Amino acid sequence: MSLKGNHLTNVFDLNREQIELIFETAKDLKRRQKIGQPHQLLKGKSLGMIFQKPSTRTRVSFEVGMTQLGGHALYLGPNDLQLNRGETIADTAKVLSRYVDGIMARVFSHNDIVSLAENSTVPVINGLSDRFHPCQALTDLFTILEKYQSFDGLKVGFVGDGDNNVTYSLMYLCARLGIDISVGCPPKYNVKDEVLAVAKKEANKTGAKITVTPDPEKAVALANVIYTDVWVSMGREDKEERLKALKPYQVNNFLIKRAARHAIIMHCLPAHRGEELTNEVMDGPQSVVFDQAENRLHIQKAIMALMM
Ligand code: CP
Ligand code: NVA
């Protein structure tokens, strides 16, 4: 089984075996990096990184990851390409494919990721779109596996913005891997019907239980993992309304008591402390948010080594 030449636009580009291969490879690369053992699996290769939006983790972990793998990454920011002057995404994909061995892109519209993948002859990796954040979800599940050793019997409770790239990728990946997930969100920022339908269809095959509820306490009841994300994602404009509607969904010491004992607290970061989660929770003993951030590096190195 291989991932060579695959694109990663959405977690459903990967079957269960490929996901397990990414986890095993990431575990091995993490071990090798920790003991200082060289692992230059992409010597002489280049990754083009298109960024239409800001980034700390994605940018740094992909770039450092390529260096550790013996390759090179090019940061192509919002003002670095002719996209700004009207060159199409399709033409950009065709040209970049002649130079680089892989393309990672962070875009506003998911259609841009689809167009890159359709027109590129090298692998395209989604580094976040308005719809999906597959590298994040793979990292999240890898982190959960590290903490619990197995996914058996686990429940994930997500609270906050339901109509969100991180939420959607997490739901899809849980559905594919047979893990129960409950999303607690206000009706105004609900999971879109079409996304829920796709997740449920997949869950029917794997036995995962997927629920969406307006009740945050219900969403995290007996959960082993509590997950949240910012209330105002990049590109969203209705800030004041969101802060008001999402207030009851804050992850705080009261809410986490509803979860299973020792449940881990996750966040893709960047966090808006005091909004979606409190300082006490983010800095508390159950929080794994910085391990999660570190694992972006290991998972993405695995993805690149396997695809490129
Ligand atoms: N979680 C995440 O993608 O972080 P950045 O926006 O900093 O890349
Ligand atoms: N949902 C957030 C994730 C940031 C990593 C956003 O899109 O801004």
Short mmCIF file of C-alpha atoms and ligand atoms in Angstrom, two decimals:
data_model
loop_
_atom_site.label_atom_id
_atom_site.label_comp_id
_atom_site.label_asym_id
_atom_site.label_seq_id
_atom_site.Cartn_x
_atom_site.Cartn_y
_atom_site.Cartn_z
CA MET A 1 0.00 0.00 0.00
CA SER A 2 1.31 3.41 -0.90
CA LEU A 3 0.39 7.07 -0.86
CA LYS A 4 2.85 8.10 -3.55
CA GLY A 5 1.33 10.70 -5.81
CA ASN A 6 -1.89 11.01 -3.72
CA HIS A 7 -3.39 14.40 -2.97
CA LEU A 8 -4.62 15.31 0.51
CA THR A 9 -7.47 17.75 0.01
CA ASN A 10 -9.78 16.25 2.64
CA VAL A 11 -9.38 13.29 5.04
CA PHE A 12 -11.63 11.19 2.80
CA ASP A 13 -8.78 11.07 0.26
CA LEU A 14 -7.30 8.46 2.62
CA ASN A 15 -8.57 5.00 3.45
CA ARG A 16 -8.14 3.44 6.87
CA GLU A 17 -4.94 1.60 5.94
CA GLN A 18 -3.36 4.77 4.57
CA ILE A 19 -4.30 6.67 7.73
CA GLU A 20 -2.71 3.93 9.86
CA LEU A 21 0.41 4.06 7.68
CA ILE A 22 0.67 7.83 8.27
CA PHE A 23 0.37 7.28 12.04
CA GLU A 24 3.04 4.54 12.05
CA THR A 25 5.38 6.63 9.90
CA ALA A 26 4.86 9.71 12.08
CA LYS A 27 5.61 7.68 15.20
CA ASP A 28 8.84 6.39 13.67
CA LEU A 29 9.91 9.82 12.37
CA LYS A 30 9.18 11.36 15.77
CA ARG A 31 11.36 8.73 17.46
CA ARG A 32 14.17 9.26 14.97
CA GLN A 33 14.05 13.02 15.41
CA LYS A 34 14.10 12.71 19.22
CA ILE A 35 17.24 10.52 19.21
CA GLY A 36 18.93 12.63 16.56
CA GLN A 37 18.93 9.90 13.90
CA PRO A 38 19.05 11.36 10.38
CA HIS A 39 16.02 10.66 8.20
CA GLN A 40 16.62 12.51 4.96
CA LEU A 41 13.87 10.78 3.01
CA LEU A 42 13.23 13.76 0.69
CA LYS A 43 16.80 14.76 -0.15
CA GLY A 44 16.89 17.18 -3.06
CA LYS A 45 13.07 17.60 -3.14
CA SER A 46 11.19 20.89 -2.92
CA LEU A 47 7.81 21.82 -1.48
CA GLY A 48 6.00 24.96 -2.67
CA MET A 49 3.90 26.45 0.14
CA ILE A 50 1.12 28.80 -0.97
CA PHE A 51 -0.30 30.92 1.86
CA GLN A 52 -3.34 33.12 1.25
CA LYS A 53 -3.80 33.50 5.04
CA PRO A 54 -1.48 33.82 8.07
CA SER A 55 -0.06 30.81 9.90
CA THR A 56 2.33 29.97 12.72
CA ARG A 57 2.16 26.19 13.09
CA THR A 58 1.46 25.14 9.51
CA ARG A 59 4.11 27.36 7.99
CA VAL A 60 6.85 26.57 10.48
CA SER A 61 6.16 22.84 10.80
CA PHE A 62 6.05 22.23 7.03
CA GLU A 63 9.19 24.29 6.43
CA VAL A 64 11.19 22.77 9.29
CA GLY A 65 9.81 19.35 8.37
CA MET A 66 11.16 19.64 4.84
CA THR A 67 14.57 20.68 6.19
CA GLN A 68 14.66 17.69 8.55
CA LEU A 69 13.75 15.40 5.64
CA GLY A 70 16.69 16.78 3.63
CA GLY A 71 14.55 18.84 1.26
CA HIS A 72 13.65 22.46 0.84
CA ALA A 73 10.43 24.48 1.26
CA LEU A 74 9.53 27.74 -0.45
CA TYR A 75 7.18 30.15 1.32
CA LEU A 76 4.88 31.74 -1.27
CA GLY A 77 2.88 34.39 0.57
CA PRO A 78 -0.11 36.42 -0.59
CA ASN A 79 2.09 38.90 -2.46
CA ASP A 80 4.64 36.49 -3.88
CA LEU A 81 2.78 34.93 -6.78
CA GLN A 82 1.08 36.28 -9.90
CA LEU A 83 -2.24 34.99 -8.48
CA ASN A 84 -2.74 38.52 -7.21
CA ARG A 85 -2.52 39.87 -10.74
CA GLY A 86 -5.01 37.45 -12.20
CA GLU A 87 -3.04 34.31 -13.08
CA THR A 88 -5.39 31.41 -12.43
CA ILE A 89 -4.98 28.76 -9.76
CA ALA A 90 -5.02 26.14 -12.54
CA ASP A 91 -2.13 27.78 -14.42
CA THR A 92 -0.24 28.27 -11.16
CA ALA A 93 -0.62 24.55 -10.41
CA LYS A 94 0.63 23.59 -13.88
CA VAL A 95 3.68 25.84 -13.61
CA LEU A 96 4.62 24.94 -10.03
CA SER A 97 4.36 21.24 -10.95
CA ARG A 98 7.26 21.76 -13.37
CA TYR A 99 9.52 22.95 -10.53
CA VAL A 100 8.53 21.43 -7.21
CA ASP A 101 7.81 17.91 -5.94
CA GLY A 102 4.80 18.84 -3.82
CA ILE A 103 2.46 21.76 -3.16
CA MET A 104 0.99 22.69 0.21
CA ALA A 105 -1.65 25.42 0.17
CA ARG A 106 -3.63 27.42 2.73
CA VAL A 107 -6.52 29.10 0.95
CA PHE A 108 -9.78 30.93 1.56
CA SER A 109 -11.97 28.92 -0.77
CA HIS A 110 -11.81 25.12 -0.77
CA ASN A 111 -12.43 25.29 -4.54
CA ASP A 112 -8.87 26.56 -4.88
CA ILE A 113 -7.56 23.36 -3.28
CA VAL A 114 -9.69 21.29 -5.64
CA SER A 115 -8.45 23.27 -8.64
CA LEU A 116 -4.82 22.93 -7.53
CA ALA A 117 -5.25 19.17 -7.20
CA GLU A 118 -6.99 18.85 -10.56
CA ASN A 119 -4.25 20.75 -12.37
CA SER A 120 -1.12 19.66 -10.57
CA THR A 121 1.02 16.67 -11.53
CA VAL A 122 2.62 16.63 -8.07
CA PRO A 123 0.85 15.92 -4.74
CA VAL A 124 -1.24 18.75 -3.30
CA ILE A 125 -1.70 18.99 0.48
CA ASN A 126 -4.46 21.12 1.98
CA GLY A 127 -2.93 23.27 4.73
CA LEU A 128 -6.42 24.66 5.63
CA SER A 129 -9.31 25.90 3.57
CA ASP A 130 -12.62 27.41 4.63
CA ARG A 131 -14.04 23.84 4.66
CA PHE A 132 -11.32 21.46 5.81
CA HIS A 133 -8.07 21.13 7.75
CA PRO A 134 -7.02 17.52 7.16
CA CYS A 135 -3.42 17.82 8.47
CA GLN A 136 -4.88 19.11 11.73
CA ALA A 137 -7.38 16.25 12.09
CA LEU A 138 -4.71 13.62 11.35
CA THR A 139 -2.49 15.25 13.98
CA ASP A 140 -5.36 15.33 16.46
CA LEU A 141 -6.17 11.65 16.11
CA PHE A 142 -2.46 10.77 16.24
CA THR A 143 -2.20 12.74 19.50
CA ILE A 144 -5.28 10.98 20.90
CA LEU A 145 -3.71 7.62 19.98
CA GLU A 146 -0.47 8.59 21.77
CA LYS A 147 -2.41 9.50 24.91
CA TYR A 148 -4.85 6.56 24.97
CA GLN A 149 -2.92 3.88 22.96
CA SER A 150 -6.16 2.82 21.24
CA PHE A 151 -9.32 4.44 19.88
CA ASP A 152 -11.55 1.71 21.31
CA GLY A 153 -14.49 3.03 23.28
CA LEU A 154 -13.38 6.67 23.09
CA LYS A 155 -15.75 9.60 22.74
CA VAL A 156 -14.72 13.00 21.41
CA GLY A 157 -16.76 16.05 22.43
CA PHE A 158 -16.30 19.18 20.33
CA VAL A 159 -17.79 22.43 21.59
CA GLY A 160 -17.93 25.77 19.85
CA ASP A 161 -18.32 26.78 16.21
CA GLY A 162 -20.05 23.89 14.44
CA ASP A 163 -19.64 25.28 10.93
CA ASN A 164 -15.88 25.15 10.98
CA ASN A 165 -13.01 23.62 8.99
CA VAL A 166 -11.43 21.99 12.06
CA THR A 167 -14.77 20.60 13.25
CA TYR A 168 -15.55 19.15 9.81
CA SER A 169 -12.20 17.41 9.36
CA LEU A 170 -12.35 16.03 12.90
CA MET A 171 -15.90 14.72 12.31
CA TYR A 172 -14.95 13.09 9.02
CA LEU A 173 -11.84 11.46 10.43
CA CYS A 174 -13.68 10.17 13.52
CA ALA A 175 -16.38 8.81 11.21
CA ARG A 176 -13.82 7.06 9.03
CA LEU A 177 -12.01 5.53 12.02
CA GLY A 178 -15.17 4.49 13.89
CA ILE A 179 -14.79 6.94 16.80
CA ASP A 180 -17.84 8.52 18.48
CA ILE A 181 -18.02 12.29 18.27
CA SER A 182 -20.57 14.73 19.60
CA VAL A 183 -20.58 18.36 18.50
CA GLY A 184 -22.11 20.97 20.80
CA CYS A 185 -22.81 24.23 18.98
CA PRO A 186 -25.42 27.00 18.82
CA PRO A 187 -28.10 26.56 16.12
CA LYS A 188 -26.84 29.71 14.42
CA TYR A 189 -23.41 28.16 13.89
CA ASN A 190 -24.56 24.63 13.31
CA VAL A 191 -22.83 21.85 11.37
CA LYS A 192 -24.06 22.17 7.79
CA ASP A 193 -26.66 19.53 6.83
CA GLU A 194 -24.65 18.28 3.87
CA VAL A 195 -21.52 17.81 6.01
CA LEU A 196 -23.46 15.95 8.68
CA ALA A 197 -25.05 13.72 6.04
CA VAL A 198 -21.64 12.76 4.60
CA ALA A 199 -20.20 12.12 8.08
CA LYS A 200 -23.21 10.00 9.09
CA LYS A 201 -23.07 7.96 5.88
CA GLU A 202 -19.43 7.13 6.62
CA ALA A 203 -20.20 6.48 10.31
CA ASN A 204 -22.84 3.95 9.28
CA LYS A 205 -20.09 1.90 7.67
CA THR A 206 -17.64 2.09 10.58
CA GLY A 207 -20.01 2.07 13.57
CA ALA A 208 -19.11 5.57 14.82
CA LYS A 209 -21.85 7.51 16.56
CA ILE A 210 -22.14 11.11 15.39
CA THR A 211 -24.37 13.58 17.17
CA VAL A 212 -24.91 17.32 17.04
CA THR A 213 -26.57 19.07 19.96
CA PRO A 214 -27.13 22.66 21.09
CA ASP A 215 -26.29 21.54 24.64
CA PRO A 216 -22.54 21.85 25.41
CA GLU A 217 -22.83 19.71 28.54
CA LYS A 218 -24.40 16.91 26.55
CA ALA A 219 -21.68 17.14 23.91
CA VAL A 220 -18.91 16.60 26.45
CA ALA A 221 -20.80 14.17 28.74
CA LEU A 222 -18.37 11.35 29.55
CA ALA A 223 -16.10 12.38 26.69
CA ASN A 224 -12.47 11.30 26.82
CA VAL A 225 -11.43 14.21 24.64
CA ILE A 226 -12.77 17.77 24.79
CA TYR A 227 -11.96 19.81 21.72
CA THR A 228 -12.54 23.43 20.88
CA ASP A 229 -11.45 25.98 18.29
CA VAL A 230 -11.65 29.76 17.91
CA TRP A 231 -15.10 31.29 17.65
CA VAL A 232 -14.08 33.61 14.82
CA SER A 233 -12.15 31.77 12.12
CA MET A 234 -9.99 33.55 9.55
CA GLY A 235 -12.21 35.14 6.93
CA ARG A 236 -15.32 35.33 9.18
CA GLU A 237 -16.68 38.80 9.74
CA ASP A 238 -19.59 38.61 12.22
CA LYS A 239 -17.33 38.77 15.27
CA GLU A 240 -19.66 40.39 17.81
CA GLU A 241 -22.58 38.09 17.00
CA ARG A 242 -20.35 35.04 17.24
CA LEU A 243 -18.90 36.01 20.61
CA LYS A 244 -22.43 36.43 21.96
CA ALA A 245 -23.90 33.23 20.53
CA LEU A 246 -20.90 31.10 21.48
CA LYS A 247 -20.43 32.31 25.05
CA PRO A 248 -22.25 29.32 26.63
CA TYR A 249 -19.84 27.00 24.78
CA GLN A 250 -16.68 28.05 26.61
CA VAL A 251 -14.46 25.19 27.79
CA ASN A 252 -13.98 26.02 31.47
CA ASN A 253 -13.57 24.16 34.75
CA PHE A 254 -17.32 23.73 35.07
CA LEU A 255 -17.74 22.16 31.62
CA ILE A 256 -14.78 19.80 31.84
CA LYS A 257 -16.23 18.25 35.01
CA ARG A 258 -19.01 16.82 32.82
CA ALA A 259 -16.48 14.78 30.82
CA ALA A 260 -14.80 11.52 31.76
CA ARG A 261 -12.19 11.75 34.54
CA HIS A 262 -8.80 12.82 33.15
CA ALA A 263 -10.30 13.70 29.76
CA ILE A 264 -7.73 15.45 27.62
CA ILE A 265 -8.31 19.00 26.39
CA MET A 266 -7.43 19.78 22.79
CA HIS A 267 -7.30 22.90 20.63
CA CYS A 268 -5.76 23.29 17.18
CA LEU A 269 -4.41 26.73 18.19
CA PRO A 270 -4.12 29.69 17.93
CA ALA A 271 -6.34 30.04 21.02
CA HIS A 272 -8.25 33.10 22.07
CA ARG A 273 -7.77 32.68 25.80
CA GLY A 274 -10.81 33.82 27.76
CA GLU A 275 -13.15 33.17 24.83
CA GLU A 276 -13.42 29.51 23.72
CA LEU A 277 -11.37 28.28 26.68
CA THR A 278 -10.12 29.68 29.97
CA ASN A 279 -6.47 30.09 30.98
CA GLU A 280 -7.03 27.60 33.79
CA VAL A 281 -8.10 24.90 31.35
CA MET A 282 -5.53 25.67 28.66
CA ASP A 283 -2.67 25.68 31.19
CA GLY A 284 -4.17 22.94 33.38
CA PRO A 285 -3.01 19.33 33.80
CA GLN A 286 -5.49 17.89 31.30
CA SER A 287 -4.44 20.14 28.42
CA VAL A 288 -2.38 18.55 25.62
CA VAL A 289 -2.51 21.52 23.25
CA PHE A 290 1.25 21.95 22.91
CA ASP A 291 1.88 18.23 22.35
CA GLN A 292 -0.78 18.51 19.67
CA ALA A 293 1.00 21.50 18.11
CA GLU A 294 4.31 19.60 18.11
CA ASN A 295 2.71 16.62 16.42
CA ARG A 296 1.85 18.74 13.38
CA LEU A 297 5.55 18.45 12.54
CA HIS A 298 5.71 14.66 12.81
CA ILE A 299 2.43 13.97 11.01
CA GLN A 300 3.20 16.33 8.14
CA LYS A 301 6.68 14.88 7.72
CA ALA A 302 5.04 11.48 7.42
CA ILE A 303 2.50 12.79 4.89
CA MET A 304 5.22 14.40 2.77
CA ALA A 305 7.59 11.43 2.98
CA LEU A 306 4.81 9.05 1.91
CA MET A 307 3.24 11.22 -0.81
CA MET A 308 6.32 12.84 -2.32
N1 CP B 1 -3.52 25.02 13.82
C1 CP B 1 -3.01 25.73 12.79
O1 CP B 1 -3.19 25.41 11.60
O2 CP B 1 -2.25 26.80 13.18
P1 CP B 1 -1.70 27.95 12.23
O3 CP B 1 -2.88 28.74 11.76
O4 CP B 1 -0.78 28.74 13.10
O5 CP B 1 -0.98 27.32 11.07
N1 NVA B 2 -10.87 27.49 12.37
C1 NVA B 2 -9.64 28.23 12.42
C2 NVA B 2 -8.47 27.30 12.46
C3 NVA B 2 -7.13 27.96 12.52
C4 NVA B 2 -6.01 26.97 12.52
C5 NVA B 2 -9.56 29.19 11.25
O1 NVA B 2 -9.92 28.79 10.13
O2 NVA B 2 -9.17 30.32 11.45
#
